[in-house]
mmCIF file of C-alpha atoms in Angstrom:
data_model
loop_
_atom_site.group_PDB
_atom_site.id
_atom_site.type_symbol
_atom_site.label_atom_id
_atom_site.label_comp_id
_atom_site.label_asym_id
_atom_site.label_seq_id
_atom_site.Cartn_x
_atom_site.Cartn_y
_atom_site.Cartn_z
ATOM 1 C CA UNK A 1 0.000 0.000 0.000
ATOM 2 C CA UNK A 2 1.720 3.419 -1.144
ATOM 3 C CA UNK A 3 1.402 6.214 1.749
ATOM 4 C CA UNK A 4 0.581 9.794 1.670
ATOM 5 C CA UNK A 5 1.474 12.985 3.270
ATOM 6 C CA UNK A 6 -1.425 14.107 5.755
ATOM 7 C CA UNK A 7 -1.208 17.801 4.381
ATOM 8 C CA UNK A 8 2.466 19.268 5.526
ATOM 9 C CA UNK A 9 3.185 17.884 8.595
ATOM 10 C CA UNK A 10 5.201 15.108 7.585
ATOM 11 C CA UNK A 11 3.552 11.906 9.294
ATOM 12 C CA UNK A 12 2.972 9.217 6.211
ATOM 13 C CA UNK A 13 -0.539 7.640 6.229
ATOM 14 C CA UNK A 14 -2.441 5.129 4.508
ATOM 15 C CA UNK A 15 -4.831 5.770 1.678
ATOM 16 C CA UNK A 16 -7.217 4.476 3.396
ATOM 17 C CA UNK A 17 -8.629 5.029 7.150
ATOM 18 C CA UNK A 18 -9.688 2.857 9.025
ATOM 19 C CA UNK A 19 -13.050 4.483 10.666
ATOM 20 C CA UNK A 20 -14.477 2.772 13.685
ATOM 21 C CA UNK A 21 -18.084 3.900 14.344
ATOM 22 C CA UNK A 22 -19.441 0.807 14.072
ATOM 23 C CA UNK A 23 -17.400 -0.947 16.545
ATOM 24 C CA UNK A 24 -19.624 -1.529 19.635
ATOM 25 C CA UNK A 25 -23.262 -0.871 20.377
ATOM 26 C CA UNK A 26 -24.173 1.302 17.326
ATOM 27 C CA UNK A 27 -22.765 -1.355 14.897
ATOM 28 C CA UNK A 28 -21.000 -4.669 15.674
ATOM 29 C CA UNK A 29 -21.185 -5.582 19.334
ATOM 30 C CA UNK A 30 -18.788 -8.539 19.597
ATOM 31 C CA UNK A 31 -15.816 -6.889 20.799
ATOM 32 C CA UNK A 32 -13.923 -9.558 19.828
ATOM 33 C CA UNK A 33 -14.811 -9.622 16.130
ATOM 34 C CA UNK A 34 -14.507 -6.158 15.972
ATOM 35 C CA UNK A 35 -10.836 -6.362 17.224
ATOM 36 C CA UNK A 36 -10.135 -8.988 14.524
ATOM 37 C CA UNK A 37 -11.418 -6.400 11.897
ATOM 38 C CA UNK A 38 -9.154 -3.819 13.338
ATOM 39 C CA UNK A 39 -6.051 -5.808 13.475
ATOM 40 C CA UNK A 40 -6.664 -7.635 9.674
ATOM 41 C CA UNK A 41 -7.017 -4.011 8.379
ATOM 42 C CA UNK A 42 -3.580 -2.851 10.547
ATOM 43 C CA UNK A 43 -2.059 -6.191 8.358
ATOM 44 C CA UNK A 44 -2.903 -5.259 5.505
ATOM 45 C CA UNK A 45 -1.078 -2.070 5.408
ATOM 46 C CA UNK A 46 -3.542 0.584 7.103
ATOM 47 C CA UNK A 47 -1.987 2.622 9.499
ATOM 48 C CA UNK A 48 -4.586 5.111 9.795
ATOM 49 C CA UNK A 49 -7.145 4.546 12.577
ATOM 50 C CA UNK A 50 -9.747 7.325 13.030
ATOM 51 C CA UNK A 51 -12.482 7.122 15.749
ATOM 52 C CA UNK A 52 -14.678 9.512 18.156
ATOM 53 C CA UNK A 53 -15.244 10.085 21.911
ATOM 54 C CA UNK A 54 -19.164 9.570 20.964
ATOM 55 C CA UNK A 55 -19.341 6.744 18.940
ATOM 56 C CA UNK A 56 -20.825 3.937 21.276
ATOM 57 C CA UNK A 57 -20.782 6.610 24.017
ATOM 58 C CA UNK A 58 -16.698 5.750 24.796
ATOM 59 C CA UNK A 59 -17.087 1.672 23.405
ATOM 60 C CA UNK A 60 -15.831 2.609 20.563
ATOM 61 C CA UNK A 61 -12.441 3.965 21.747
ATOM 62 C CA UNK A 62 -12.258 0.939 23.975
ATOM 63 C CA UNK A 63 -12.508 -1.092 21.495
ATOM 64 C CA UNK A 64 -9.841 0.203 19.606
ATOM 65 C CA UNK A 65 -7.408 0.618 22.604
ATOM 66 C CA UNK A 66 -7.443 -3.216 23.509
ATOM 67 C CA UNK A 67 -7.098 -3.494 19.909
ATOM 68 C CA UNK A 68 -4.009 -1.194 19.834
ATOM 69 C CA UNK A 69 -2.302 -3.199 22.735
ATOM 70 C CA UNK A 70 1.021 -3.690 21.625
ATOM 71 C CA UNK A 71 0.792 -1.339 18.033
ATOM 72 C CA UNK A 72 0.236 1.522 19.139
ATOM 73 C CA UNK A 73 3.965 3.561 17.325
ATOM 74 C CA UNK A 74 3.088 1.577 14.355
ATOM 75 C CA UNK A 75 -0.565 3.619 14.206
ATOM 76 C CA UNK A 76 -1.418 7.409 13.445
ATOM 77 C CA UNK A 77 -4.183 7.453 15.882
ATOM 78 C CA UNK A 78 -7.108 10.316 15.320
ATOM 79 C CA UNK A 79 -10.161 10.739 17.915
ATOM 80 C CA UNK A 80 -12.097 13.571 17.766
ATOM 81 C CA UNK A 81 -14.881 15.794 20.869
ATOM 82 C CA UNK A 82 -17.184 18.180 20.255
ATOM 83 C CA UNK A 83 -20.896 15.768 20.642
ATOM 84 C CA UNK A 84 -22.859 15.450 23.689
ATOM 85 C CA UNK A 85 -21.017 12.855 26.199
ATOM 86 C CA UNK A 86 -23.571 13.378 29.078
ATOM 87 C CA UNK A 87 -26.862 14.677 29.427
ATOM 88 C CA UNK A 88 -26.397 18.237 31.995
ATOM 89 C CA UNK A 89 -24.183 21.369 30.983
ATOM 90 C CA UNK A 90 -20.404 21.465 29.978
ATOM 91 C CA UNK A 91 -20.096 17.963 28.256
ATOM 92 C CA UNK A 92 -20.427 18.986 25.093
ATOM 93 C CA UNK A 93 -18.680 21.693 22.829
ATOM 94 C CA UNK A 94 -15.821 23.618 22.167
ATOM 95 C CA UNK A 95 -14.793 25.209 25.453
ATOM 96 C CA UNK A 96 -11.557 24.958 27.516
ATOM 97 C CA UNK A 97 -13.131 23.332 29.916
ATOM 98 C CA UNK A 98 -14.567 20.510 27.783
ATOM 99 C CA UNK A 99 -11.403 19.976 26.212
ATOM 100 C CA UNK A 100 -9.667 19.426 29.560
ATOM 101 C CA UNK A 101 -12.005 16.900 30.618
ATOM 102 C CA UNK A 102 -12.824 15.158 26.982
ATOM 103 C CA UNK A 103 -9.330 14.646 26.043
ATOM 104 C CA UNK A 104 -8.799 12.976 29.394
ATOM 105 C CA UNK A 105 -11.547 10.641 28.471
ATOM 106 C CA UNK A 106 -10.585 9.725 25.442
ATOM 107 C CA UNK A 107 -7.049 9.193 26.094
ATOM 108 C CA UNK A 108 -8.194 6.546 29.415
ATOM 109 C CA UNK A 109 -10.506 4.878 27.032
ATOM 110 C CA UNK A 110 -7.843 4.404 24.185
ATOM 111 C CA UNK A 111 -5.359 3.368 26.816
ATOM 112 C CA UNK A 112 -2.458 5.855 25.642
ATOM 113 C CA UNK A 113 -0.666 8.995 26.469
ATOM 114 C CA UNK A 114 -1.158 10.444 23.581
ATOM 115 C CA UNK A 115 -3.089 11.238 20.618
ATOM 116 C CA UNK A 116 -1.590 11.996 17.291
ATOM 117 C CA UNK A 117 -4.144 14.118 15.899
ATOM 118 C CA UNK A 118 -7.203 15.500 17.877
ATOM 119 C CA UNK A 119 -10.347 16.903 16.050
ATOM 120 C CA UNK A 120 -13.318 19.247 16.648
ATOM 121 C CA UNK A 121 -16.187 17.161 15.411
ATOM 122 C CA UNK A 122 -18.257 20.128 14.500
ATOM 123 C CA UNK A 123 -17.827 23.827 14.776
ATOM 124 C CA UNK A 124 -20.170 25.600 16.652
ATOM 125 C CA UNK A 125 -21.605 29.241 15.731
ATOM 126 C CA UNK A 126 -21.828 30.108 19.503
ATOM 127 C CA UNK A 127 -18.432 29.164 20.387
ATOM 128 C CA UNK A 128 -15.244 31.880 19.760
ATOM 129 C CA UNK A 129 -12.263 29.527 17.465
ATOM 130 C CA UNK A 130 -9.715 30.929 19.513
ATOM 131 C CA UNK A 131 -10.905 29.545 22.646
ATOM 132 C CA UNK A 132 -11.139 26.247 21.157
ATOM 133 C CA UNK A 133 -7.795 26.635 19.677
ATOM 134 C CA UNK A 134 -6.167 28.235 22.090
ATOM 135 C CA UNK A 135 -7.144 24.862 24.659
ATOM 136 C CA UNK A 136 -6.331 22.578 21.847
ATOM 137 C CA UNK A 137 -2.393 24.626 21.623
ATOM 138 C CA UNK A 138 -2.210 23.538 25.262
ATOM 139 C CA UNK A 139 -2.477 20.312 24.786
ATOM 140 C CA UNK A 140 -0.221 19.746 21.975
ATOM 141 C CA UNK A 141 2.264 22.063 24.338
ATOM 142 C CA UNK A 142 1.603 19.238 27.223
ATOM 143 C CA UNK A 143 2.382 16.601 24.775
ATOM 144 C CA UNK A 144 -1.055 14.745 24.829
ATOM 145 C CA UNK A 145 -1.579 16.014 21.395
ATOM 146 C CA UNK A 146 0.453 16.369 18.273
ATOM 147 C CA UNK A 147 -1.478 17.594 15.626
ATOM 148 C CA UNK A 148 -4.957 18.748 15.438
ATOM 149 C CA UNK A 149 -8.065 19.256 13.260
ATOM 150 C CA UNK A 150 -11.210 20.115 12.422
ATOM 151 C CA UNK A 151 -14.351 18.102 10.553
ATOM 152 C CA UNK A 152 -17.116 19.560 8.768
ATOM 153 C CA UNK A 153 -16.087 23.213 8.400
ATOM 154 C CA UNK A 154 -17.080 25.220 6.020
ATOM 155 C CA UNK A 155 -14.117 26.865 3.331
ATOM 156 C CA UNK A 156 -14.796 30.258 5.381
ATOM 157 C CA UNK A 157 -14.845 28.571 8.806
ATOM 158 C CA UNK A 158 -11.369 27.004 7.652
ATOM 159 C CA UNK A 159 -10.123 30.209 6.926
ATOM 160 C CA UNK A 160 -11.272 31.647 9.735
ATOM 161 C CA UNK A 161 -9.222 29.093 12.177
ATOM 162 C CA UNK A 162 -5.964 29.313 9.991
ATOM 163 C CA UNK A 163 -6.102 33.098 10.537
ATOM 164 C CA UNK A 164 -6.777 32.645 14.046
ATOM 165 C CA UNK A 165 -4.423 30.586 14.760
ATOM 166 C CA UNK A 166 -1.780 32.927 12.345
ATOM 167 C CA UNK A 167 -2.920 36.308 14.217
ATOM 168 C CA UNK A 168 -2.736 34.730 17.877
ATOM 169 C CA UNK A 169 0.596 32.289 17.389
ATOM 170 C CA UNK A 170 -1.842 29.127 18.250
ATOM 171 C CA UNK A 171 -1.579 25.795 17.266
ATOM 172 C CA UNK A 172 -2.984 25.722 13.762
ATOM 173 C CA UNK A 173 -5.890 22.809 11.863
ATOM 174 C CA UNK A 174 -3.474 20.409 10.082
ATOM 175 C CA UNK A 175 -6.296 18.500 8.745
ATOM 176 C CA UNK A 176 -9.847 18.799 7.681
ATOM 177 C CA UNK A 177 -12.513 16.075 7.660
ATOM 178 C CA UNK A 178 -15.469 16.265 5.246
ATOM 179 C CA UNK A 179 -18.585 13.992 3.643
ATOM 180 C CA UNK A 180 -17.500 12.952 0.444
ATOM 181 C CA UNK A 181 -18.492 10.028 -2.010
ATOM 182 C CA UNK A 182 -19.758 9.804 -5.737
ATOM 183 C CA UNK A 183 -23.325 11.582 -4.558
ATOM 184 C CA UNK A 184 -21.977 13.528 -2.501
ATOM 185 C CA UNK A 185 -19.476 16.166 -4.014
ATOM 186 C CA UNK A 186 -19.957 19.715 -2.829
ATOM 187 C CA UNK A 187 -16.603 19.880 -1.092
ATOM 188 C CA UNK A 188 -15.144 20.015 -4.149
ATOM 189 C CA UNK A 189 -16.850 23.577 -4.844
ATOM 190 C CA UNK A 190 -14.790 25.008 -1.734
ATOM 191 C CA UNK A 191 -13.788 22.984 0.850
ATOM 192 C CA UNK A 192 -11.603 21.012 -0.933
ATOM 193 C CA UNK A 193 -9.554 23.411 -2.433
ATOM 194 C CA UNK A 194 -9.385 26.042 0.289
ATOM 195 C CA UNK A 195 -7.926 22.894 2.401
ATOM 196 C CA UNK A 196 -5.191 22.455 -0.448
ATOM 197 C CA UNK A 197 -4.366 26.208 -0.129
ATOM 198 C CA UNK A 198 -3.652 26.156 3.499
ATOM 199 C CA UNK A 199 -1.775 23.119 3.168
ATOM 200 C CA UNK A 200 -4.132 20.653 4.764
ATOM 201 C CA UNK A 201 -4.319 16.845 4.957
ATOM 202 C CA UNK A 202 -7.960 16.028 3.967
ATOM 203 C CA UNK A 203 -9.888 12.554 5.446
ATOM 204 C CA UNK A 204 -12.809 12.207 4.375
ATOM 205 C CA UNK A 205 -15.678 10.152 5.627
ATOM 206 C CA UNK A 206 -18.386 8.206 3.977
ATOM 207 C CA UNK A 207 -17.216 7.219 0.555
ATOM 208 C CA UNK A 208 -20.553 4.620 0.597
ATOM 209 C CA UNK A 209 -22.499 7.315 1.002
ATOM 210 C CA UNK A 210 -23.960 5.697 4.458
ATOM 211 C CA UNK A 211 -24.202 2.685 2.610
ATOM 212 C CA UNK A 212 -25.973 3.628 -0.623
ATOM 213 C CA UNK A 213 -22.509 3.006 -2.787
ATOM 214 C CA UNK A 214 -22.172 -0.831 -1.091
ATOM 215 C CA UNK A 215 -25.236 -2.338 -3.259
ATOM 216 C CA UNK A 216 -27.488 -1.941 -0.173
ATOM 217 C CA UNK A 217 -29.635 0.419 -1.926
ATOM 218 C CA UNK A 218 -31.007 -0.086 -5.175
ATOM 219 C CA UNK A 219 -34.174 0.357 -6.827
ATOM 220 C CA UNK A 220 -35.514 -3.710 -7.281
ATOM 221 C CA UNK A 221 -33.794 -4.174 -3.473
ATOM 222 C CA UNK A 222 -35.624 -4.842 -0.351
ATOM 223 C CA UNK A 223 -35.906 -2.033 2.334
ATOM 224 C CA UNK A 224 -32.932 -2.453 4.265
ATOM 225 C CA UNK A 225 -32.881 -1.420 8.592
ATOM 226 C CA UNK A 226 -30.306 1.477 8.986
ATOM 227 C CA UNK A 227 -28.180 2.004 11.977
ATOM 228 C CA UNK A 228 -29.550 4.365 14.725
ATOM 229 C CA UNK A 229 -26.574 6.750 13.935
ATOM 230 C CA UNK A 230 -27.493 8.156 10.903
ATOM 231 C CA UNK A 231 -30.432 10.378 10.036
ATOM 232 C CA UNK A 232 -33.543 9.257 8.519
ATOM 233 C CA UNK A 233 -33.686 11.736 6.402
ATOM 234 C CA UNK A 234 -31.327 10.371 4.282
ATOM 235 C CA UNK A 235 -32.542 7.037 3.502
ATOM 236 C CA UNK A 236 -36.474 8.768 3.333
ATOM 237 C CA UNK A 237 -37.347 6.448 0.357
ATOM 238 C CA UNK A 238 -40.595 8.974 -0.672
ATOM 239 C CA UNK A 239 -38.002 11.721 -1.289
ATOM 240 C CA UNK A 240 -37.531 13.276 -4.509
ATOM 241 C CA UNK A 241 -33.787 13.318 -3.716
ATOM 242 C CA UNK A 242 -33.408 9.467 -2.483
ATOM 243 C CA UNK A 243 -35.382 8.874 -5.691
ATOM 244 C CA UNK A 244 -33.222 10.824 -7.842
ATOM 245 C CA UNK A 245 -30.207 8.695 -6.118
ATOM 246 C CA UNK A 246 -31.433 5.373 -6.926
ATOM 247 C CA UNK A 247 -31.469 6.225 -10.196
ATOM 248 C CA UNK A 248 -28.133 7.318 -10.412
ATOM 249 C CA UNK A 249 -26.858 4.301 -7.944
ATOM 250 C CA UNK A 250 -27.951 2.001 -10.897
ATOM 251 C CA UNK A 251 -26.393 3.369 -13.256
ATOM 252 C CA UNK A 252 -22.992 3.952 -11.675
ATOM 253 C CA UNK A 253 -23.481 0.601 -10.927
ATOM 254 C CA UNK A 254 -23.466 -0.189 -14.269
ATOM 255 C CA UNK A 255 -19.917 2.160 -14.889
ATOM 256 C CA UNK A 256 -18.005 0.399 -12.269
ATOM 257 C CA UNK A 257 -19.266 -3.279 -14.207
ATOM 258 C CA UNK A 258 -18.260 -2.164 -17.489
ATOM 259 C CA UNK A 259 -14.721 -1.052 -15.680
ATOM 260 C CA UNK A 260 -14.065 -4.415 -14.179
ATOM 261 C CA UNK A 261 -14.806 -3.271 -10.588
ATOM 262 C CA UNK A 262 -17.380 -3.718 -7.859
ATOM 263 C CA UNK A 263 -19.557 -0.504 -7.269
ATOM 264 C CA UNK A 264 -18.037 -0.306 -3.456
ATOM 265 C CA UNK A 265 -14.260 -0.160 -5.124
ATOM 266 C CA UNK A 266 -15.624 2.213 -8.058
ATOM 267 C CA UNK A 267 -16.992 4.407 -4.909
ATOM 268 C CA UNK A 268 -13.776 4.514 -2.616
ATOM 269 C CA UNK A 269 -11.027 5.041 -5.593
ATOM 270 C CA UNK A 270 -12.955 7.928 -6.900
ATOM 271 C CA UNK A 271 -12.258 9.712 -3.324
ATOM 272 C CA UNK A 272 -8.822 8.613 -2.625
ATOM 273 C CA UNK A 273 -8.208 9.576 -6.788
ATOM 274 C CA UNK A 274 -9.034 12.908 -6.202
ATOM 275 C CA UNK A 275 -5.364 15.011 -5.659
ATOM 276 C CA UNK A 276 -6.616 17.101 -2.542
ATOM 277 C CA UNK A 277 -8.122 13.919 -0.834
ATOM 278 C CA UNK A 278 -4.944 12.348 1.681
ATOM 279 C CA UNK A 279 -7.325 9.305 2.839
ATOM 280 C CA UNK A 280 -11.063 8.160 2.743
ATOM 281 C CA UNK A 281 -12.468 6.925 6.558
ATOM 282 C CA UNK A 282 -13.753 3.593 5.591
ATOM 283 C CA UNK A 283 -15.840 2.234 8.254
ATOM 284 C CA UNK A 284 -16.754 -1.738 7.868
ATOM 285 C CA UNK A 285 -18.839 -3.405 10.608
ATOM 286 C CA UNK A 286 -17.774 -6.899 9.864
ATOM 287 C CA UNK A 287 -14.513 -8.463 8.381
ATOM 288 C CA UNK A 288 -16.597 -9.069 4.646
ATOM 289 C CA UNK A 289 -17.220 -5.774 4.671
ATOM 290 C CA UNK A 290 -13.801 -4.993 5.165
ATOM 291 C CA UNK A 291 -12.676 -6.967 2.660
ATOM 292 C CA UNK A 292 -14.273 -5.831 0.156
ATOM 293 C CA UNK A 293 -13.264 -2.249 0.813
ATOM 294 C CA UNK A 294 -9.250 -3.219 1.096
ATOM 295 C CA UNK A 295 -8.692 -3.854 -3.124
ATOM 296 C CA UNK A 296 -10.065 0.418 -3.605
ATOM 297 C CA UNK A 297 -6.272 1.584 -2.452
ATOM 298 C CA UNK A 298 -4.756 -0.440 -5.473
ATOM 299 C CA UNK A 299 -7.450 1.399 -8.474
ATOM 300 C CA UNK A 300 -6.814 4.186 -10.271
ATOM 301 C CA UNK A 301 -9.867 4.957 -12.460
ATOM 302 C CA UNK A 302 -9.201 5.877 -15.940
ATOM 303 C CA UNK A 303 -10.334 9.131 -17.477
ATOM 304 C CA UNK A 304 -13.510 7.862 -19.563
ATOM 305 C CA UNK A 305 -14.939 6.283 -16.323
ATOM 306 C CA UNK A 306 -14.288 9.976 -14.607
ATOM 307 C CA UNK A 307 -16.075 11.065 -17.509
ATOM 308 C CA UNK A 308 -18.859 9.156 -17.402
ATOM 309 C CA UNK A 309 -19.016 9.715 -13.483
ATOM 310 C CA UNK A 310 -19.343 13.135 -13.715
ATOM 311 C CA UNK A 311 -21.791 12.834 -16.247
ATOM 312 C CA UNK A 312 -24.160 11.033 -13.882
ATOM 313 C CA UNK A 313 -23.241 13.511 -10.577
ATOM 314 C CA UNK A 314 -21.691 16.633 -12.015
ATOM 315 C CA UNK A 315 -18.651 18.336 -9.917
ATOM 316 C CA UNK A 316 -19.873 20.378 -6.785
ATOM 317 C CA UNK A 317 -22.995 18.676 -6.425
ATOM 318 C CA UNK A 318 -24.509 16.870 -3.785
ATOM 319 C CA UNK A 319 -27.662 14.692 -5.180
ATOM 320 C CA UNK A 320 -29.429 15.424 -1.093
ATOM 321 C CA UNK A 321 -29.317 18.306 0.510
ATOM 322 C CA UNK A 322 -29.617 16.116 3.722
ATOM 323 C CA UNK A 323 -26.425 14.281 3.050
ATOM 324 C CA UNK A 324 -24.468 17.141 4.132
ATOM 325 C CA UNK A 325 -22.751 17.779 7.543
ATOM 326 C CA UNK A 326 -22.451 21.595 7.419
ATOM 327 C CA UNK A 327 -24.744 24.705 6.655
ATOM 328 C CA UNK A 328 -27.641 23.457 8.346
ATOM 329 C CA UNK A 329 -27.532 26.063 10.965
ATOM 330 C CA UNK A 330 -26.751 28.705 8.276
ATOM 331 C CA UNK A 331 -29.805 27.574 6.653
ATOM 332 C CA UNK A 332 -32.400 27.565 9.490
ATOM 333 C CA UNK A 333 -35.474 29.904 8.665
ATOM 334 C CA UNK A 334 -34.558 31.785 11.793
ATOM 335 C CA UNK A 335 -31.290 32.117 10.392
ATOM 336 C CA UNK A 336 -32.569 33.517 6.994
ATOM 337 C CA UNK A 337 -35.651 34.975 7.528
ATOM 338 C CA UNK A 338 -36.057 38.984 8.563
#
């Protein structure tokens, strides 16, 4: 497996990432099983492990400690804060004191000292970046962290933390993590690219497209359960949108047969082809799943089969409004409305 820089810092990481929300209650609850999965993806070349104080409510990062045990220098380790870990005041968000106390959590639960690249899971409108990154500098001062980032920003909320952290001498976003996948391209209208001009590793996160890319969801199929974690919105079968998707599901199902591939390999080269993409967060429940993710970091899709992909979805667009992560609270009628 060939390695990439994440952005300019240096530290070499697989193509792919190896995402781990469905480790534990929310996915696959045989901790076991899901510790094979982890250490079969570590052998076959990913060192690239990204995961999330909230995922599982902290099972997740336990999971992936015990399955750590022993590998940990051999791993580029990412976690992220920022969701509700408690139900009262101050566990949540973007504040020092959050920070103090989530980072503590996360590093207990993962069973290490430290973490080599810490993330805001979403920014927050009522929360001042400079607080946030002036906490997160701390930490990579105290050695717990060494790099950190941010997930779901918008281009102008990127900007705003790089000058931030320019103007005030803090600790600066090495990375950014977006939604991306074959339906879902508007980062490529600004996110991606302002993260190339600041130098920024990019990971992005569902390349299946919350499992509409793995052949789960197709037109003749049978409605299939989804996992409490996502939204229903997205797999809201009466929507225009979700209609408009199976369509196009079909038929790029139909490119990646013609290219010799499966539609789940089509999906996750496309993101990891793209030059301002470092890695794609895969995130397999079971070990088949897995392996049939693993053969994506070895394709490189020929020009007539981008072609014909952007025919289908053209660049910059995202087929569901819903399948974004960001704008939403730009976008409220409270926020629009006089």
């Amino acid at each position: 497996m060939d390695y990439r820089l994440l952005g300019r810092t240096g530290v070499e990481v697989s193509p792919l990432c190896l995402g781990t929300m469905m480790f534990g209650p929310w996915g696959n609850q045989d901790v076991d099983d899901s510790i094979r999965v982890i250490h079969h993806a570590l052998d076959a070349g990913i060192n690239f492990v990204d995961t999330a104080d909230v995922y599982s409510g902290g099972e997740s990062e336990e999971i992936v400690g015990k399955a750590l045990a022993g590998r940990r220098d051999d791993v580029v380790l990412a976690t992220k804060f920022f969701m509700p870990m408690g139900k009262g005041p101050n566990q949540s968000g973007g504040s020092r004191k959050w920070i103090m106390r989530a980072v503590e959590g996360s590093l207990r639960r993962l069973g290490t000292d430290y973490l080599d690249l810490y993330q805001v899971h979403r920014p927050s409108a009522a929360m001042d970046v400079e607080e946030t990154l002036g906490a997160l500098t701390d930490l990579v001062r105290q050695g717990k962290v060494r790099y950190i980032g941010s997930s779901s920003y918008s281009g102008s909320q990127i900007v705003e933390a790089q000058v931030a952290a320019r103007d005030r001498n803090l600790a600066r976003f090495v990375t950014e993590q977006p939604p991306y996948s074959l339906l879902v391209r508007g980062i490529e209208q600004d996110v991606l690219p302002t993260a190339r001009r600041y130098g920024m590793g990019t990971l992005t996160y569902s390349p299946l497209a919350g499992g509409w890319l793995s052949g789960k969801w197709r037109k003749d199929a049978a409605p299939v359960p989804t996992s409490a974690a996502r939204p229903s919105a997205r797999f809201d079968m009466t929507s225009v949108a979700n209609q408009q998707k199976l369509e196009v599901v079909d038929a790029l199902a139909r490119v990646a047969d013609e290219a010799g591939l499966t539609l789940i390999e089509l999906a996750i080269a496309f993101v990891i082809n793209h030059p301002g993409v470092t890695a794609a967060i895969i995130g397999p429940r079971t070990m088949e799943q897995l392996v049939s993710q693993l053969p994506s970091a070895e394709v490189t899709l020929p020009t007539e089969v981008l072609d014909r992909i952007d025919e289908l979805v053209a660049p910059g667009v995202t087929l569901n409004p819903d399948d974004n992560s960001y704008g939403a609270a730009e976008l409220t009628p409270a926020a629009r409305r006089r």
